[in-house]
Coordinates of C-alpha atoms and ligand atoms in Angstrom, one line a residue:
M1 CA 174.3 -23.1 86.0
E2 CA 172.8 -24.7 83.0
P3 CA 170.7 -22.1 81.0
E4 CA 168.1 -24.5 79.7
K5 CA 167.3 -25.7 83.3
M6 CA 166.6 -22.3 84.7
D7 CA 163.5 -22.2 86.6
E8 CA 162.3 -18.9 88.2
N9 CA 160.4 -20.8 90.7
E10 CA 163.6 -21.9 92.2
W11 CA 164.8 -18.4 92.9
N12 CA 163.3 -16.0 95.6
Y13 CA 163.7 -12.4 96.2
H14 CA 166.4 -11.8 98.6
G15 CA 167.0 -8.0 98.8
E16 CA 168.2 -5.1 97.1
G17 CA 170.1 -1.8 97.6
N18 CA 170.3 1.3 95.2
K19 CA 172.4 -0.2 92.6
S20 CA 171.5 -4.1 92.6
L21 CA 168.8 -6.5 93.2
V22 CA 169.5 -10.0 94.7
V23 CA 167.5 -13.3 94.3
S24 CA 168.5 -16.5 96.2
H25 CA 168.2 -20.0 95.1
A26 CA 165.8 -22.1 97.2
Q27 CA 168.2 -25.1 97.6
S28 CA 171.8 -24.4 96.7
C29 CA 173.8 -21.8 98.4
V30 CA 174.1 -19.2 95.8
V31 CA 172.6 -15.9 94.7
L32 CA 172.2 -13.8 91.6
R33 CA 173.0 -10.2 91.8
F34 CA 171.3 -8.0 89.1
L35 CA 172.1 -4.4 88.2
K36 CA 169.3 -2.0 88.4
F37 CA 168.6 1.0 86.2
L38 CA 166.3 3.9 85.9
P39 CA 163.5 2.9 83.3
N40 CA 164.7 5.7 81.0
I41 CA 168.3 4.4 80.9
N42 CA 168.9 2.0 78.1
K43 CA 172.1 0.1 78.6
S44 CA 173.3 -2.4 75.9
T45 CA 173.9 -6.0 76.7
E46 CA 177.6 -5.3 76.0
E47 CA 177.7 -2.5 78.6
V48 CA 176.1 -4.6 81.2
Y49 CA 178.6 -7.3 80.6
Q50 CA 181.5 -4.9 80.8
H51 CA 180.1 -3.2 84.1
L52 CA 179.7 -6.6 85.7
H53 CA 183.2 -7.6 84.7
N54 CA 184.6 -4.5 86.0
I55 CA 182.7 -5.1 89.4
L56 CA 184.3 -8.7 89.3
D57 CA 187.8 -7.4 88.7
F58 CA 187.6 -4.7 91.1
G59 CA 186.7 -7.3 93.8
K60 CA 189.3 -9.7 92.7
H61 CA 192.2 -7.6 92.1
I62 CA 191.8 -4.5 94.3
M63 CA 189.3 -5.2 97.2
K64 CA 190.7 -8.6 98.1
Q65 CA 194.1 -7.0 98.6
F66 CA 192.9 -4.6 101.1
L67 CA 190.3 -6.8 102.8
G68 CA 192.0 -10.2 102.6
E69 CA 191.4 -13.2 100.4
N70 CA 188.9 -14.9 102.7
Y71 CA 186.5 -12.1 103.2
V72 CA 185.8 -11.2 99.6
H73 CA 183.9 -13.3 97.3
H74 CA 184.1 -11.8 93.6
G75 CA 181.8 -14.3 92.2
E76 CA 181.4 -14.7 88.4
V77 CA 179.4 -13.3 85.6
V78 CA 176.6 -15.5 84.1
Q79 CA 174.6 -15.2 81.1
L80 CA 171.1 -16.3 81.6
P81 CA 168.1 -17.0 79.2
L82 CA 165.9 -14.0 78.4
D83 CA 162.6 -15.8 79.0
F84 CA 163.7 -16.9 82.4
L85 CA 164.8 -13.3 83.3
K86 CA 161.3 -11.9 82.2
R87 CA 159.5 -14.5 84.2
L88 CA 162.0 -14.0 87.4
C89 CA 161.4 -10.0 87.1
L90 CA 157.6 -10.5 87.2
K91 CA 157.9 -12.9 90.0
V92 CA 160.0 -10.8 92.3
Q93 CA 158.2 -7.5 91.4
S94 CA 155.5 -7.8 94.1
E95 CA 158.0 -8.4 96.9
R96 CA 160.1 -5.4 96.2
P97 CA 159.7 -2.6 98.7
E98 CA 158.0 0.3 97.0
S99 CA 160.8 2.8 97.8
R100 CA 163.3 0.8 95.8
C101 CA 161.0 0.5 92.6
E102 CA 162.1 3.6 91.1
K103 CA 164.7 1.5 89.4
E104 CA 164.2 -1.8 87.5
M105 CA 166.0 -5.0 87.5
D106 CA 168.2 -5.4 84.6
V107 CA 167.0 -8.1 82.3
S108 CA 169.5 -7.7 79.5
G109 CA 170.9 -11.2 79.9
Y110 CA 173.8 -11.0 82.6
A111 CA 174.2 -11.3 86.3
M112 CA 176.7 -11.9 88.9
C113 CA 176.6 -15.2 90.6
L114 CA 177.7 -15.3 94.2
P115 CA 177.9 -17.7 97.2
N116 CA 174.9 -17.0 99.4
L117 CA 176.6 -15.2 102.4
T118 CA 173.6 -15.6 104.7
R119 CA 174.6 -19.4 104.9
L120 CA 177.7 -20.6 106.2
Q121 CA 180.7 -20.4 103.7
T122 CA 183.4 -22.1 105.7
F123 CA 181.8 -25.4 106.0
P124 CA 179.3 -25.9 103.0
F125 CA 178.8 -29.7 104.0
L126 CA 176.9 -28.5 107.2
E127 CA 174.2 -27.1 105.1
C128 CA 171.4 -28.8 107.2
R129 CA 172.5 -27.1 110.3
P130 CA 170.3 -24.0 111.4
I131 CA 172.2 -20.8 110.8
F132 CA 171.9 -17.2 111.6
C133 CA 173.6 -14.4 109.7
I134 CA 174.2 -10.8 110.8
E135 CA 174.7 -8.0 108.3
I136 CA 176.2 -4.9 109.3
K137 CA 176.6 -1.9 107.2
P138 CA 179.0 0.0 109.6
K139 CA 179.6 3.2 107.3
C140 CA 182.5 5.5 107.8
G141 CA 184.5 4.8 111.3
F142 CA 186.7 7.8 111.5
I143 CA 186.5 11.7 111.7
P144 CA 188.4 13.5 108.8
S145 CA 191.4 15.4 109.6
S146 CA 192.2 16.9 106.3
A147 CA 193.5 20.4 106.1
H148 CA 191.1 21.2 103.4
I149 CA 188.0 20.9 105.6
T150 CA 186.3 24.3 105.9
K151 CA 183.5 23.5 108.5
E152 CA 184.9 22.8 111.9
I153 CA 182.0 20.7 112.9
K154 CA 183.3 17.9 110.5
K155 CA 186.3 17.5 112.7
K156 CA 184.1 16.7 115.8
V157 CA 181.0 14.9 114.5
C158 CA 181.0 12.1 112.3
R159 CA 179.2 12.0 109.0
F160 CA 176.9 9.3 109.9
C161 CA 175.5 11.3 113.0
M162 CA 175.2 14.4 110.9
H163 CA 173.6 12.4 108.1
Q164 CA 171.0 11.2 110.6
H165 CA 169.4 14.7 111.2
L166 CA 168.8 15.1 107.3
K167 CA 167.5 11.6 106.9
V168 CA 164.8 12.0 109.5
A169 CA 163.9 15.7 108.4
K170 CA 163.3 14.2 104.8
G171 CA 161.2 11.3 106.4
K172 CA 163.5 8.4 105.2
W173 CA 163.6 7.2 108.8
K174 CA 161.3 8.0 111.9
R175 CA 163.9 8.4 114.4
I176 CA 167.5 9.2 115.0
S177 CA 169.7 6.3 115.5
K178 CA 172.0 6.3 118.3
Y179 CA 174.5 4.2 116.6
C180 CA 177.8 5.9 115.9
P181 CA 180.2 4.1 113.7
L182 CA 183.2 5.6 115.8
D183 CA 181.9 3.5 118.8
L184 CA 181.8 0.4 116.6
F185 CA 185.2 0.9 115.2
S186 CA 186.6 2.0 118.5
G187 CA 188.0 -1.5 119.6
N188 CA 186.7 -0.6 123.1
K189 CA 184.4 -3.4 124.2
P190 CA 181.9 -1.4 126.2
R191 CA 181.6 1.3 123.3
M192 CA 181.2 -1.6 120.8
H193 CA 178.6 -3.2 122.9
F194 CA 176.8 0.2 122.9
A195 CA 177.1 0.7 119.0
L196 CA 175.7 -2.9 118.4
M197 CA 172.8 -2.5 120.9
N198 CA 171.9 0.8 119.1
L199 CA 172.2 -0.9 115.8
L200 CA 169.7 -3.7 117.1
Q201 CA 167.2 -1.1 118.6
E202 CA 167.2 1.2 115.5
S203 CA 168.6 -0.9 112.6
Q204 CA 167.5 1.5 109.7
N205 CA 169.5 -0.1 106.9
N206 CA 172.6 -0.8 108.8
L207 CA 171.6 -4.0 110.4
K208 CA 169.7 -7.3 109.2
V209 CA 169.4 -10.7 110.7
F210 CA 168.8 -13.8 108.6
K211 CA 167.7 -17.1 109.9
N212 CA 168.5 -19.9 107.5
G213 CA 168.9 -17.5 104.8
E214 CA 165.8 -15.6 105.4
L215 CA 165.4 -12.1 106.6
I216 CA 163.8 -12.0 110.0
Y217 CA 164.9 -8.8 111.5
G218 CA 165.8 -5.3 110.4
C219 CA 164.1 -2.8 108.3
R220 CA 163.3 -3.8 104.8
D221 CA 164.1 -0.2 103.7
D222 CA 161.6 2.2 105.1
Q223 CA 159.0 -0.5 106.2
E224 CA 158.7 -1.2 110.0
H225 CA 160.8 -3.8 111.6
F226 CA 159.9 -7.4 110.9
L227 CA 160.2 -8.3 114.5
D228 CA 160.8 -6.5 117.9
L229 CA 163.9 -7.4 119.8
N230 CA 162.0 -9.8 122.2
E231 CA 161.0 -11.8 119.2
L232 CA 164.5 -11.7 118.0
A233 CA 165.8 -12.9 121.2
H234 CA 163.2 -15.8 120.9
H235 CA 164.6 -17.0 117.8
L236 CA 168.2 -16.7 119.1
K237 CA 167.7 -18.3 122.5
P238 CA 168.0 -21.9 121.4
F239 CA 171.2 -21.0 119.6
F240 CA 172.9 -19.4 122.7
F241 CA 171.2 -21.5 125.6
P242 CA 170.6 -24.9 124.2
A243 CA 167.8 -26.5 126.1
S244 CA 168.7 -29.6 128.1
G245 CA 165.6 -31.7 127.6
L246 CA 162.5 -30.0 126.4
I247 CA 162.4 -27.0 128.4
S248 CA 164.6 -24.2 127.3
G249 CA 166.5 -22.5 130.0
P250 CA 165.1 -19.3 132.1
Q251 CA 167.3 -16.6 130.2
C252 CA 165.4 -13.4 129.5
P253 CA 165.4 -11.8 126.1
K254 CA 167.8 -9.2 127.4
T255 CA 170.3 -11.9 128.3
V256 CA 170.0 -13.5 124.9
V257 CA 170.4 -10.1 123.1
K258 CA 173.6 -9.4 125.3
E259 CA 175.0 -12.7 124.5
L260 CA 174.7 -12.0 120.7
I261 CA 176.3 -8.6 121.2
H262 CA 179.2 -10.4 122.9
M263 CA 179.4 -12.8 120.3
L264 CA 179.6 -10.1 117.3
T265 CA 182.0 -8.1 119.1
S266 CA 184.4 -11.1 119.4
V267 CA 184.0 -12.0 115.8
L268 CA 184.6 -8.4 114.6
L269 CA 187.8 -8.2 116.8
N270 CA 188.9 -11.6 115.7
N271 CA 192.4 -11.4 114.5
S272 CA 192.2 -13.4 111.3
T273 CA 195.3 -15.6 110.0
D274 CA 194.2 -14.3 106.5
T275 CA 196.6 -11.8 105.2
A276 CA 195.5 -8.8 103.1
R277 CA 198.4 -8.2 100.8
A278 CA 197.9 -4.4 101.1
A279 CA 198.6 -4.5 104.9
N280 CA 202.0 -5.9 104.2
I281 CA 203.0 -3.7 101.4
M282 CA 201.2 -0.2 102.0
P283 CA 202.3 2.2 104.8
I284 CA 199.8 1.6 107.4
I285 CA 197.7 4.8 107.8
P286 CA 198.1 5.9 111.6
L287 CA 194.6 5.3 113.1
S288 CA 195.3 8.0 115.7
Q289 CA 195.4 10.9 113.0
G290 CA 192.0 12.1 113.7
R291 CA 190.1 12.0 116.9
N292 CA 188.6 8.6 117.6
Y293 CA 185.2 9.8 119.2
C294 CA 182.4 11.6 118.0
E295 CA 180.9 14.6 119.8
A296 CA 177.4 13.3 118.8
S297 CA 177.8 9.8 120.2
H298 CA 175.3 8.8 122.7
F299 CA 178.0 6.7 124.6
C300 CA 178.2 7.9 128.2
P301 CA 180.5 11.0 128.2
H302 CA 182.0 10.4 131.5
L303 CA 183.3 7.3 130.2
L304 CA 184.6 8.9 127.2
N305 CA 186.6 11.2 129.3
S306 CA 188.2 8.6 130.9
K307 CA 191.6 7.8 129.6
H308 CA 190.6 4.4 128.8
A309 CA 188.0 5.2 126.2
T310 CA 189.9 7.8 124.4
E311 CA 193.0 5.7 124.0
T312 CA 194.1 5.2 120.5
T313 CA 192.3 2.4 118.9
G314 CA 192.3 -1.1 120.2
L315 CA 191.4 -2.7 117.0
P316 CA 193.8 -5.8 116.4
T317 CA 195.4 -5.3 113.0
G318 CA 194.2 -8.5 111.4
C319 CA 190.4 -8.0 112.3
I320 CA 187.7 -7.2 109.8
L321 CA 187.1 -3.9 111.3
Y322 CA 190.6 -2.9 111.2
K323 CA 191.0 -3.7 107.5
T324 CA 187.6 -1.9 106.5
L325 CA 188.8 1.1 108.6
Q326 CA 192.3 1.2 106.9
T327 CA 190.5 0.9 103.4
Q328 CA 188.1 3.8 104.4
M329 CA 191.2 6.1 105.4
L330 CA 192.3 6.1 101.9
D331 CA 190.1 9.1 101.8
M332 CA 192.7 11.4 103.2
L333 CA 191.8 14.7 101.7
D334 CA 188.0 14.5 102.3
I335 CA 185.7 15.5 99.7
E336 CA 186.5 19.1 100.3
G337 CA 190.1 18.5 99.3
L338 CA 189.3 16.1 96.6
N339 CA 186.7 18.2 94.7
P340 CA 189.4 20.7 93.4
L341 CA 191.3 17.7 92.2
Y342 CA 188.3 16.4 90.2
K343 CA 188.0 19.7 88.5
R344 CA 191.8 19.7 87.4
V345 CA 191.2 16.2 85.8
E346 CA 188.0 17.4 84.2
K347 CA 189.7 20.4 82.6
Y348 CA 192.4 18.3 81.5
L349 CA 189.9 15.8 79.8
A350 CA 188.1 18.6 78.1
E351 CA 191.2 19.4 76.3
F352 CA 192.4 15.7 75.8
P353 CA 189.4 13.6 75.9
E354 CA 191.4 10.7 74.4
E355 CA 193.5 10.5 77.5
R356 CA 190.5 9.2 79.7
S357 CA 191.7 5.6 79.1
T358 CA 195.4 6.3 79.7
L359 CA 194.3 7.7 83.1
L360 CA 192.7 4.3 83.8
L361 CA 189.7 6.1 85.2
D362 CA 187.3 3.4 84.4
G363 CA 189.8 0.6 84.8
P364 CA 191.1 -1.9 84.0
Y365 CA 191.0 -2.9 87.6
D366 CA 194.3 -4.8 87.7
E367 CA 197.7 -5.1 89.3
T368 CA 198.7 -1.7 87.6
F369 CA 195.7 0.0 89.1
F370 CA 196.4 -1.5 92.6
E371 CA 200.1 -0.4 92.3
K372 CA 199.0 3.3 91.8
L373 CA 196.7 3.1 94.8
K374 CA 199.7 2.5 97.1
D375 CA 201.2 6.0 96.8
L376 CA 199.8 7.7 100.0
S377 CA 202.0 10.9 99.6
L378 CA 200.0 14.1 100.0
E379 CA 202.4 16.4 98.3
D380 CA 200.5 18.0 95.5
D381 CA 202.7 18.8 92.7
G382 CA 200.0 20.1 90.6
S383 CA 199.9 17.3 88.1
V384 CA 196.9 15.5 86.6
S385 CA 198.5 12.2 87.8
Y386 CA 198.4 13.3 91.4
A387 CA 194.9 14.3 91.0
V388 CA 194.0 10.9 89.6
T389 CA 195.7 8.8 92.4
K390 CA 193.8 10.8 95.0
I391 CA 190.4 10.4 93.3
Q392 CA 191.0 6.6 92.8
Q393 CA 191.9 6.3 96.5
Y394 CA 188.7 8.2 97.4
R395 CA 186.7 6.1 95.1
V396 CA 188.1 2.8 97.0
A397 CA 187.7 4.4 100.4
M398 CA 184.0 5.2 99.4
T399 CA 183.5 1.6 98.5
A400 CA 184.7 0.6 102.0
K401 CA 182.4 3.1 103.6
D402 CA 179.4 1.5 102.0
C403 CA 180.1 -2.2 102.2
S404 CA 178.3 -4.8 104.5
I405 CA 180.0 -7.1 106.8
M406 CA 178.3 -10.5 106.9
I407 CA 178.6 -12.8 110.1
A408 CA 177.2 -16.2 109.9
L409 CA 177.0 -18.3 113.0
S410 CA 176.0 -22.0 113.5
P411 CA 176.1 -24.2 116.5
A412 CA 179.2 -26.4 116.5
V413 CA 179.1 -30.0 117.2
Q414 CA 181.6 -31.3 119.7
E415 CA 183.0 -34.1 117.8
Q416 CA 183.9 -32.1 114.8
C417 CA 187.5 -31.4 114.4
L418 CA 187.5 -27.9 113.2
D419 CA 190.1 -25.2 112.4
P420 CA 190.4 -23.2 115.6
W421 CA 189.9 -19.9 114.0
S422 CA 186.4 -20.9 113.1
V423 CA 185.1 -21.9 116.5
I424 CA 183.9 -19.3 118.8
R425 CA 182.4 -19.6 122.0
S426 CA 179.5 -18.0 124.0
S427 CA 179.0 -18.6 127.6
Q428 CA 177.0 -21.9 127.1
S429 CA 177.7 -23.1 123.5
S430 CA 180.0 -22.8 120.7
F431 CA 179.6 -21.8 117.1
I432 CA 181.3 -22.1 113.8
H433 CA 181.4 -18.8 111.9
S434 CA 182.3 -17.0 108.8
V435 CA 183.0 -13.5 108.0
S436 CA 182.5 -11.9 104.7
I437 CA 182.3 -8.5 103.0
L438 CA 179.9 -7.8 100.4
D439 CA 178.7 -4.8 98.2
L440 CA 182.3 -3.9 96.9
D441 CA 181.4 -2.1 93.8
L442 CA 183.8 0.8 92.9
K443 CA 181.9 4.1 93.2
P444 CA 181.7 6.1 90.0
Y445 CA 184.3 8.8 89.2
E446 CA 181.2 10.9 88.1
N447 CA 179.7 11.0 91.4
I448 CA 182.3 13.3 93.0
P449 CA 180.6 16.6 92.2
H450 CA 177.5 15.0 93.7
Q451 CA 179.3 13.8 96.9
Y452 CA 180.6 17.3 97.3
K453 CA 177.1 19.0 97.1
R454 CA 175.9 16.2 99.4
D455 CA 178.6 16.7 102.0
S456 CA 177.7 20.4 102.2
K457 CA 174.1 19.8 102.4
I458 CA 174.5 17.4 105.2
V459 CA 176.9 19.7 107.2
N460 CA 174.6 22.6 106.7
H461 CA 171.5 20.9 107.7
Y462 CA 173.1 19.5 110.7
L463 CA 174.4 22.9 111.9
K464 CA 170.9 24.3 111.4
S465 CA 169.2 21.5 113.4
I466 CA 171.6 21.7 116.3
K467 CA 171.1 25.4 116.6
V468 CA 167.3 24.8 116.7
Q469 CA 167.9 22.4 119.7
E470 CA 170.0 24.9 121.5
Ligands
ATP1 P1 173.8 -0.3 98.3 O1 172.7 0.6 97.9 O2 174.2 -0.5 99.7 O3 174.9 0.0 97.5 P2 173.5 -2.5 96.4 O4 172.5 -2.0 95.5 O5 175.0 -2.4 95.9 O6 173.4 -1.8 97.8 P3 174.0 -5.1 97.7 O7 174.3 -4.2 99.0 O8 175.1 -5.7 97.1 O9 173.2 -4.0 96.9 O10 172.9 -6.1 97.9 C1 171.6 -5.7 98.5 C2 171.4 -6.8 99.7 O11 171.2 -8.1 99.3 C3 172.6 -6.9 100.7 O12 172.4 -5.9 101.7 C4 172.3 -8.1 101.3 O13 171.4 -8.3 102.3 C5 171.9 -9.0 100.1 N1 173.0 -9.8 99.4 C6 173.8 -9.1 98.4 N2 174.7 -10.1 98.1 C7 174.5 -11.1 98.7 C8 175.2 -12.4 98.9 N3 176.4 -12.8 98.2 N4 174.8 -13.2 99.8 C9 173.7 -13.0 100.5 N5 173.0 -11.8 100.6 C10 173.5 -10.9 99.7
ZN2 ZN1 179.1 9.7 115.2
MG3 MG1 176.4 -1.0 96.5
MG4 MG1 174.5 -2.6 99.8

């Protein structure tokens, strides 16, 4: 990226979350990811630079170990000319959804440069090929079983399903989604199909579809869908059912959507050859620890009662869902068990503020930090060190509960000699695909009390709303 040649006209608004705003380059396959701050928060250039470096290190040295080398792109920190940033900021402002404008794009001079994951990563030389990308934000895929939990309902209904009630009551979404993360993470194909169908029908901010890098389906935050499912099927049809000649096949939208769901399921269950180091050196957390279904799930209950559907997870250990779930499960105490440990550390820091850096609360996110995460012991010896380890594991788990999985698919051409892992077949065509995970920022230490309050708010609201329904 040559600073003197930066032209805002070559960059387009791509999307944003709560913490960052993303613009994509019109031709080359890269995006710039900027931090966002509330207008009254004045961060120095140095602070922004440090923050971005922390994000980079965390992806590179920590999340890669958990999720696998090939799935994580840590990117690089780049410095950009201030006049370019000012013009870019003005340019994208009109495209931002109103609900996200509370925070402003940071224009202090640094951003993260990342590959554009809505385009195919595996085969950059196939750029001219049409490409679809499905982004799934799966959220937490297990029910906690921690002994510290005080509300029984948390051991029966998953966080996502409970949270839906509060979100609808607050007006964030119009309808309750029938998606339940436990169905997606079940490894059971009918349940996964059900989960994906519900994500497509009520996508909220958990599913987006990009065509050639452009968002074509999914809520842009609180705005309505860009397309309905039939229109999405119309876009997808030539991919799954390539026309012989000019007339495309007779498949109805439902068939096309089903084909997409099948394809996504195969990709999500695909056993990657890539090894996440943590999988080899960390004791695997037993997936059968808690229950593996959620009582609020809309998946047909009589199927759930059958032995087949409640069997321990069918997730292959190399697949992206398994790795994500294992990382999420580093939250072993639940926020209720964690909050007292946070208080323990806070008390200690009040007495010895200079110890903050020795405890590695704010990094550096390196080998040493990673080594400490491997201690899964739950025997609390009352020490600050135990508390810090659990807090850090919780923060890593929270990151994995909030990340997005990007699945890019592009039609394969027969004569190409491709790595067998990258080709995936649907009933009438084959695709090359790539899978990546994004949004892997470490959640702030200071967030813990807020998380604790939020948890009880969600649970209390859920209990109230199901009582009303009864
Ligand atoms: P959240 O509120 O979920 O924490 P965030 O503020 O951390 O979000 P991201 O999720 O990183 O922001 O980015 C916002 C959106 O921008 C993503 O959901 C995705 O659609 C898009 N995006 C981010 N990074 C990339 C990338 N490298 N390639 C393509 N699209 C991207
Ligand atoms: Zn659920
Ligand atoms: Mg984020
Ligand atoms: Mg995000």
